[in-house]
Coordinates of C-alpha atoms and ligand atoms in Angstrom, one line a residue:
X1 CA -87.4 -1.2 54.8
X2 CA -84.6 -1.2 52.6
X3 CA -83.3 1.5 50.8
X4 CA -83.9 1.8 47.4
X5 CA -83.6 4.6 45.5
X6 CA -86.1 5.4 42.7
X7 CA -84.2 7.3 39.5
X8 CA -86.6 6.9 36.7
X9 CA -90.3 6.0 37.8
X10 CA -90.1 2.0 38.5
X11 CA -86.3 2.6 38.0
X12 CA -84.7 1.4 41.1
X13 CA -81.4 1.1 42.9
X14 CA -80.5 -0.6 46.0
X15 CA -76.8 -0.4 47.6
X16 CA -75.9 -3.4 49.4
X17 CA -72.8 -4.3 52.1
X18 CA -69.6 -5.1 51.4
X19 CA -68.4 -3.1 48.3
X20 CA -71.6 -1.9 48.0
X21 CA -73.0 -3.3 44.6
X22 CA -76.0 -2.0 43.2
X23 CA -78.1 -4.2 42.7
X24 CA -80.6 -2.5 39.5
X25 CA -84.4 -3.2 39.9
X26 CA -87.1 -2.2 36.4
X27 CA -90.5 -2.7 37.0
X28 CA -93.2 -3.9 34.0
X29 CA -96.8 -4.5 34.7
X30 CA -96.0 -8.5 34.2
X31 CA -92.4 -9.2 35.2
X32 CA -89.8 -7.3 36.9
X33 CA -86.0 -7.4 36.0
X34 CA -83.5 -7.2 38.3
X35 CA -79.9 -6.2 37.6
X36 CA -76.8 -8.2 39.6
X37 CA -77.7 -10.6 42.1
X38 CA -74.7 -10.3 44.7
X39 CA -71.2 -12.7 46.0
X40 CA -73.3 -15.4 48.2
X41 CA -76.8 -16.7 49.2
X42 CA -76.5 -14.5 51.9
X43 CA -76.7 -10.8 49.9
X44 CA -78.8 -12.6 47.4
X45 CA -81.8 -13.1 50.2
X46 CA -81.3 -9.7 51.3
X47 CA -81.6 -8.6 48.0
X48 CA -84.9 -10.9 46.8
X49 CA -86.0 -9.8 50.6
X50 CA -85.7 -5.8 49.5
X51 CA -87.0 -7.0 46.1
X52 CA -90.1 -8.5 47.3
X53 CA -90.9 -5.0 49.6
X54 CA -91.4 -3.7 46.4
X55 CA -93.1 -6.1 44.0
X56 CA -94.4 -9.7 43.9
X57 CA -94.5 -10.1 40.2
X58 CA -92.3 -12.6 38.8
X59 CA -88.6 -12.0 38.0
X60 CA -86.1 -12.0 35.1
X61 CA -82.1 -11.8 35.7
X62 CA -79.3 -10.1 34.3
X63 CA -76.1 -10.4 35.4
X64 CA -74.2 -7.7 33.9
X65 CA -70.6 -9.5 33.4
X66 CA -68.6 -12.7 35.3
X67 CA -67.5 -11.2 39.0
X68 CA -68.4 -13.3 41.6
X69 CA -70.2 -9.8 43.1
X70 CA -72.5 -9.7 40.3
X71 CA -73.5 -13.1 39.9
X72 CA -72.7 -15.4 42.8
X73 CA -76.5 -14.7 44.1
X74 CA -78.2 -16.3 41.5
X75 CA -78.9 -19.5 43.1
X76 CA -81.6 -17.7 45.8
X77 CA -83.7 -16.1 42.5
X78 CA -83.5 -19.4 40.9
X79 CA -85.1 -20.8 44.0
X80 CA -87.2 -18.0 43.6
X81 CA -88.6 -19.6 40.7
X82 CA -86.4 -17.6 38.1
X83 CA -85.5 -19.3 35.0
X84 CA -84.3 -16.6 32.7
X85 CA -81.0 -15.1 33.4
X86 CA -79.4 -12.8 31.0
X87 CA -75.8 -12.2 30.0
X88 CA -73.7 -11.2 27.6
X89 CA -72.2 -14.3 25.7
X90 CA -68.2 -13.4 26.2
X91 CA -69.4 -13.1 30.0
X92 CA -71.4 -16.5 30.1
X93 CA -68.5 -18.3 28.8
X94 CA -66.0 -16.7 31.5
X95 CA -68.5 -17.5 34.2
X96 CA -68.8 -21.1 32.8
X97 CA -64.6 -21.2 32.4
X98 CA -63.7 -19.5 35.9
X99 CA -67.2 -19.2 38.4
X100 CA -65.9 -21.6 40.7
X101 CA -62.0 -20.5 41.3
X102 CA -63.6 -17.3 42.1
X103 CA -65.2 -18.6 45.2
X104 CA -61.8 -18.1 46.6
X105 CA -61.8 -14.2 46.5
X106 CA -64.9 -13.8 48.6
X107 CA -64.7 -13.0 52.1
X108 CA -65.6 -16.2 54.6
X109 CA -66.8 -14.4 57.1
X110 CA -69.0 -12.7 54.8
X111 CA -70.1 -15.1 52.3
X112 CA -68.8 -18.6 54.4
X113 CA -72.1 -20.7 52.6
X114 CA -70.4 -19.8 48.9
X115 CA -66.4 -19.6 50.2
X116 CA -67.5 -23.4 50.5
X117 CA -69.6 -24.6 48.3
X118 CA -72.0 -25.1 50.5
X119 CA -75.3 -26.3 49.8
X120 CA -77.8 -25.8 46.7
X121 CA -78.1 -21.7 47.3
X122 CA -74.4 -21.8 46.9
X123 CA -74.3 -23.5 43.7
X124 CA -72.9 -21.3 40.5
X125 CA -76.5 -20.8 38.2
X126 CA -75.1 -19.8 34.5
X127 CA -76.7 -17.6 32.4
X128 CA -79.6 -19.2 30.3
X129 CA -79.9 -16.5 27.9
X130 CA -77.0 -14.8 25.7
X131 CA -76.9 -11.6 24.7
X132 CA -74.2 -11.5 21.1
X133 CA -73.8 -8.4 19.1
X134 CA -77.3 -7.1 18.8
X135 CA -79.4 -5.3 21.4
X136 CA -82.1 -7.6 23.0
X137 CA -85.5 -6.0 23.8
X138 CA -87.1 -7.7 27.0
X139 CA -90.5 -7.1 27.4
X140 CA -91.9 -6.6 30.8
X141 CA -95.4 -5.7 30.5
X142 CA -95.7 -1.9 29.0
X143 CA -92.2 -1.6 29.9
X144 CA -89.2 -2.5 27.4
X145 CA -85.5 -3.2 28.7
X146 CA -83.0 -3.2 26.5
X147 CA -79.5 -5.5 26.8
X148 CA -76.4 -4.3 24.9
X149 CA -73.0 -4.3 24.1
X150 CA -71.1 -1.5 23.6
X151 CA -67.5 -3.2 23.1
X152 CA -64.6 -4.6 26.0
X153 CA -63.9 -2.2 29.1
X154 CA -64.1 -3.7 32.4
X155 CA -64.2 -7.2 30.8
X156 CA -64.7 -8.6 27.4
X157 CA -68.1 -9.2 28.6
X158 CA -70.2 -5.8 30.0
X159 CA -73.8 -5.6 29.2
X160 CA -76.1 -2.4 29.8
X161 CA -79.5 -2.6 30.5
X162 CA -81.4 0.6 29.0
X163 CA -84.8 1.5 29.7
X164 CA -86.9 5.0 29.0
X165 CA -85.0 6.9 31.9
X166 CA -82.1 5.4 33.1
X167 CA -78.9 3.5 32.1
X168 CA -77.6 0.4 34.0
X169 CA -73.6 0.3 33.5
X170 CA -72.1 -2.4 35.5
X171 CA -68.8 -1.9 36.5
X172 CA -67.9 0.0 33.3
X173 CA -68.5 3.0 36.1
X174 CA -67.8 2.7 39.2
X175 CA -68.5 5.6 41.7
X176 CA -66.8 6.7 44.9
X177 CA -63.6 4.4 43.7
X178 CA -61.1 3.8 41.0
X179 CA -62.7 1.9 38.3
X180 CA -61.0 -2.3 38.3
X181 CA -58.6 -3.4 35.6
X182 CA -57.8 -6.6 36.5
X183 CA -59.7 -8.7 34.0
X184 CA -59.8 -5.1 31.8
X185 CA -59.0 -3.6 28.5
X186 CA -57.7 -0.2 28.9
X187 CA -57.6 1.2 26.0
X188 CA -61.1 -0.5 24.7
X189 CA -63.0 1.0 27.7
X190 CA -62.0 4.7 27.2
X191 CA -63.7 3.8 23.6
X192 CA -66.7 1.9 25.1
X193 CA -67.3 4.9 27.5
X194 CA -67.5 7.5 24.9
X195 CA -69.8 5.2 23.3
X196 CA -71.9 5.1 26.3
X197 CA -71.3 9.0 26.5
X198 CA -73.0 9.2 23.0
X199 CA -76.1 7.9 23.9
X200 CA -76.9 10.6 26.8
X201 CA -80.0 12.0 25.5
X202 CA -81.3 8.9 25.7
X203 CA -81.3 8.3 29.4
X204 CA -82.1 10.4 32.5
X205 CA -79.8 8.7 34.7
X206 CA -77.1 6.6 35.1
X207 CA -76.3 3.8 37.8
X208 CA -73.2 2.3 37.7
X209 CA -72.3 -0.8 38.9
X210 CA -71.2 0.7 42.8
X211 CA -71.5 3.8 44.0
X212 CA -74.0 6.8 43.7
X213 CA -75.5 7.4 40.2
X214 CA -73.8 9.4 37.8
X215 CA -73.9 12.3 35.1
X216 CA -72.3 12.1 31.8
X217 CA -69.6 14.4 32.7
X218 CA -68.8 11.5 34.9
X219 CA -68.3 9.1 32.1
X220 CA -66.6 11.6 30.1
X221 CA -64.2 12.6 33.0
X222 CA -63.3 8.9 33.5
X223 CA -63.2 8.3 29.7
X224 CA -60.8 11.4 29.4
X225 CA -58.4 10.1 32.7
X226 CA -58.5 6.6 31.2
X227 CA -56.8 8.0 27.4
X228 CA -54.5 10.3 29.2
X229 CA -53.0 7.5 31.6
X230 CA -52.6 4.9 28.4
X231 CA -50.8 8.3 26.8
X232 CA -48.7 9.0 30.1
X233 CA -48.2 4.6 30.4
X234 CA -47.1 4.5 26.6
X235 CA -44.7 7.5 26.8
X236 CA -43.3 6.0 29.8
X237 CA -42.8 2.8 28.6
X238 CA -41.3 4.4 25.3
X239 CA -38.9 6.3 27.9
X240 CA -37.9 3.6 30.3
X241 CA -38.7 -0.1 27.9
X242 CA -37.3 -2.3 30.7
X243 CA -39.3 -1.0 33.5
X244 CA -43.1 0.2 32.5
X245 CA -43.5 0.1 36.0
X246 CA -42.0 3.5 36.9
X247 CA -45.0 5.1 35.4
X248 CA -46.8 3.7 38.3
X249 CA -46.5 6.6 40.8
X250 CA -47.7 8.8 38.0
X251 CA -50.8 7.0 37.3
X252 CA -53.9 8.5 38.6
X253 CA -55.2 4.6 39.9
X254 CA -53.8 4.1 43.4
X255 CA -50.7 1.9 43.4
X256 CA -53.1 -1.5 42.7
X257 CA -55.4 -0.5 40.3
X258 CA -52.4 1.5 38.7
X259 CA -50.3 -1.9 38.1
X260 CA -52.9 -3.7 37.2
X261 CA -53.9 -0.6 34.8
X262 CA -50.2 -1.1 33.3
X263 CA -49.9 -5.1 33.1
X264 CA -53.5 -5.3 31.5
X265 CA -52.6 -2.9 29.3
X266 CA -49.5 -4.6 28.1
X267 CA -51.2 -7.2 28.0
X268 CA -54.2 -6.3 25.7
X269 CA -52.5 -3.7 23.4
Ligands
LIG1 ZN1 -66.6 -6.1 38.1

């Protein structure tokens, strides 16, 4: 059996290998949604597999932005007989622009069907269904899911999937490791968080995008570390102009995460 873990009733989450991406899972009486699809064929069937343990009703997609993690899979639902993926517009776009160089950052040994293009489950499937400004309600069958936007964090293109109990984040939280700023906008997501933060009476529970699931004084925390290391990055770079990257050591990122916390915030200020 796989491992899901029920938050919510019909609210699922299931941790999967590799960076362990959860892979979100709502259940209506007519459909079921599930939330990020995984990097390759090969997680994808593991995840449909653990899917289909639980129900055999037909499937809606969302892939909550444009990393390979979170959307390479859906090729194995489409076979599934999926024809309604979700995303948010800014993420479609970025997955239509830039899905196939990311083949290049998956693991071969892992993923060696998508590394190369390999075959019809290995083929890139873009979103059908965009998600702009306003909320969309999805309705599976008693049960309502919500899509929205609450501004640029991780990427331009993050969408939450809301339902009576539980939030699904994406990567705008990340548990168990530092959150990932490459494609990010710093000073947006500390904003976007608080946003989320606002809305905690709504929801039960929150799963982010890898990791355990989360309180709000987990979002708040990470909102709060996020404005003081723009402060500490701005003072430094106030202190030191030609070399922003002595505030690295300071930064509260890990050496990586910390430069790419600095460059995309130079970048997007
Ligand atoms: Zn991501």
């Amino acid at each position: 059996m796989a491992s899901w873990q029920e938050l919510g009733p019909g609210n699922f989450i299931l941790a999967t290998a590799g960076e362990l991406l959860n892979t979100g899972l709502v259940l209506g009486s007519e459909r079921a949604l599930v939330i990020d699809t995984g990097c390759g064929p090969r997680q994808a069937a593991g995840i449909l597999a653990a899917v289909r343990e639980i129900t055999p009703l037909p499937l809606v997609v969302v892939n909550t932005h444009a990393h390979y993690d979170h959307f390479f899979g859906n090729a194995v639902f489409a076979a599934d007989g999926v024809r309604e993926f979700w995303a948010h517009e800014n993420a479609a776009r970025t997955m239509a622009e830039h899905g196939e160089a990311q083949r290049r950052m998956l693991d071969s040994a892992h993923e060696p069907e998508m590394a190369a293009a390999d075959g019809e489950l290995a083929e890139i499937v873009l979103p059908t269904a965009l998600v702009k400004d306003q909320p969309v309600l999805l309705d599976l069958g008693g049960v309502v899911a919500t899509l929205f936007y609450l501004g640029r964090g991780h990427t331009d293109g993050d969408l939450l999937v809301g339902t009576q109990s539980t939030v699904f984040s994406g990567d705008l939280v990340e548990q168990g490791s530092h959150p990932s700023f490459e494609d990010s906008y710093p000073a947006e997501w500390a904003d976007t968080l608080r946003q989320l933060s606002a809305l905690r009476h709504r929801y039960e529970f929150l799963a982010p995008g890898h990791g355990k699931s989360v309180s709000d004084d987990f979002v708040k925390t990470m909102a709060n570390t996020m404005s003081t290391a723009i402060r500490m990055a701005r003072e430094a770079a106030r202190e030191t102009p030609n070399d922003a990257t002595k505030a690295i050591p300071i930064l509260p990122y890990g050496p990586e995460q910390s430069r790419w916390f600095m460059a995309r915030l130079r970048q997007t200020a």
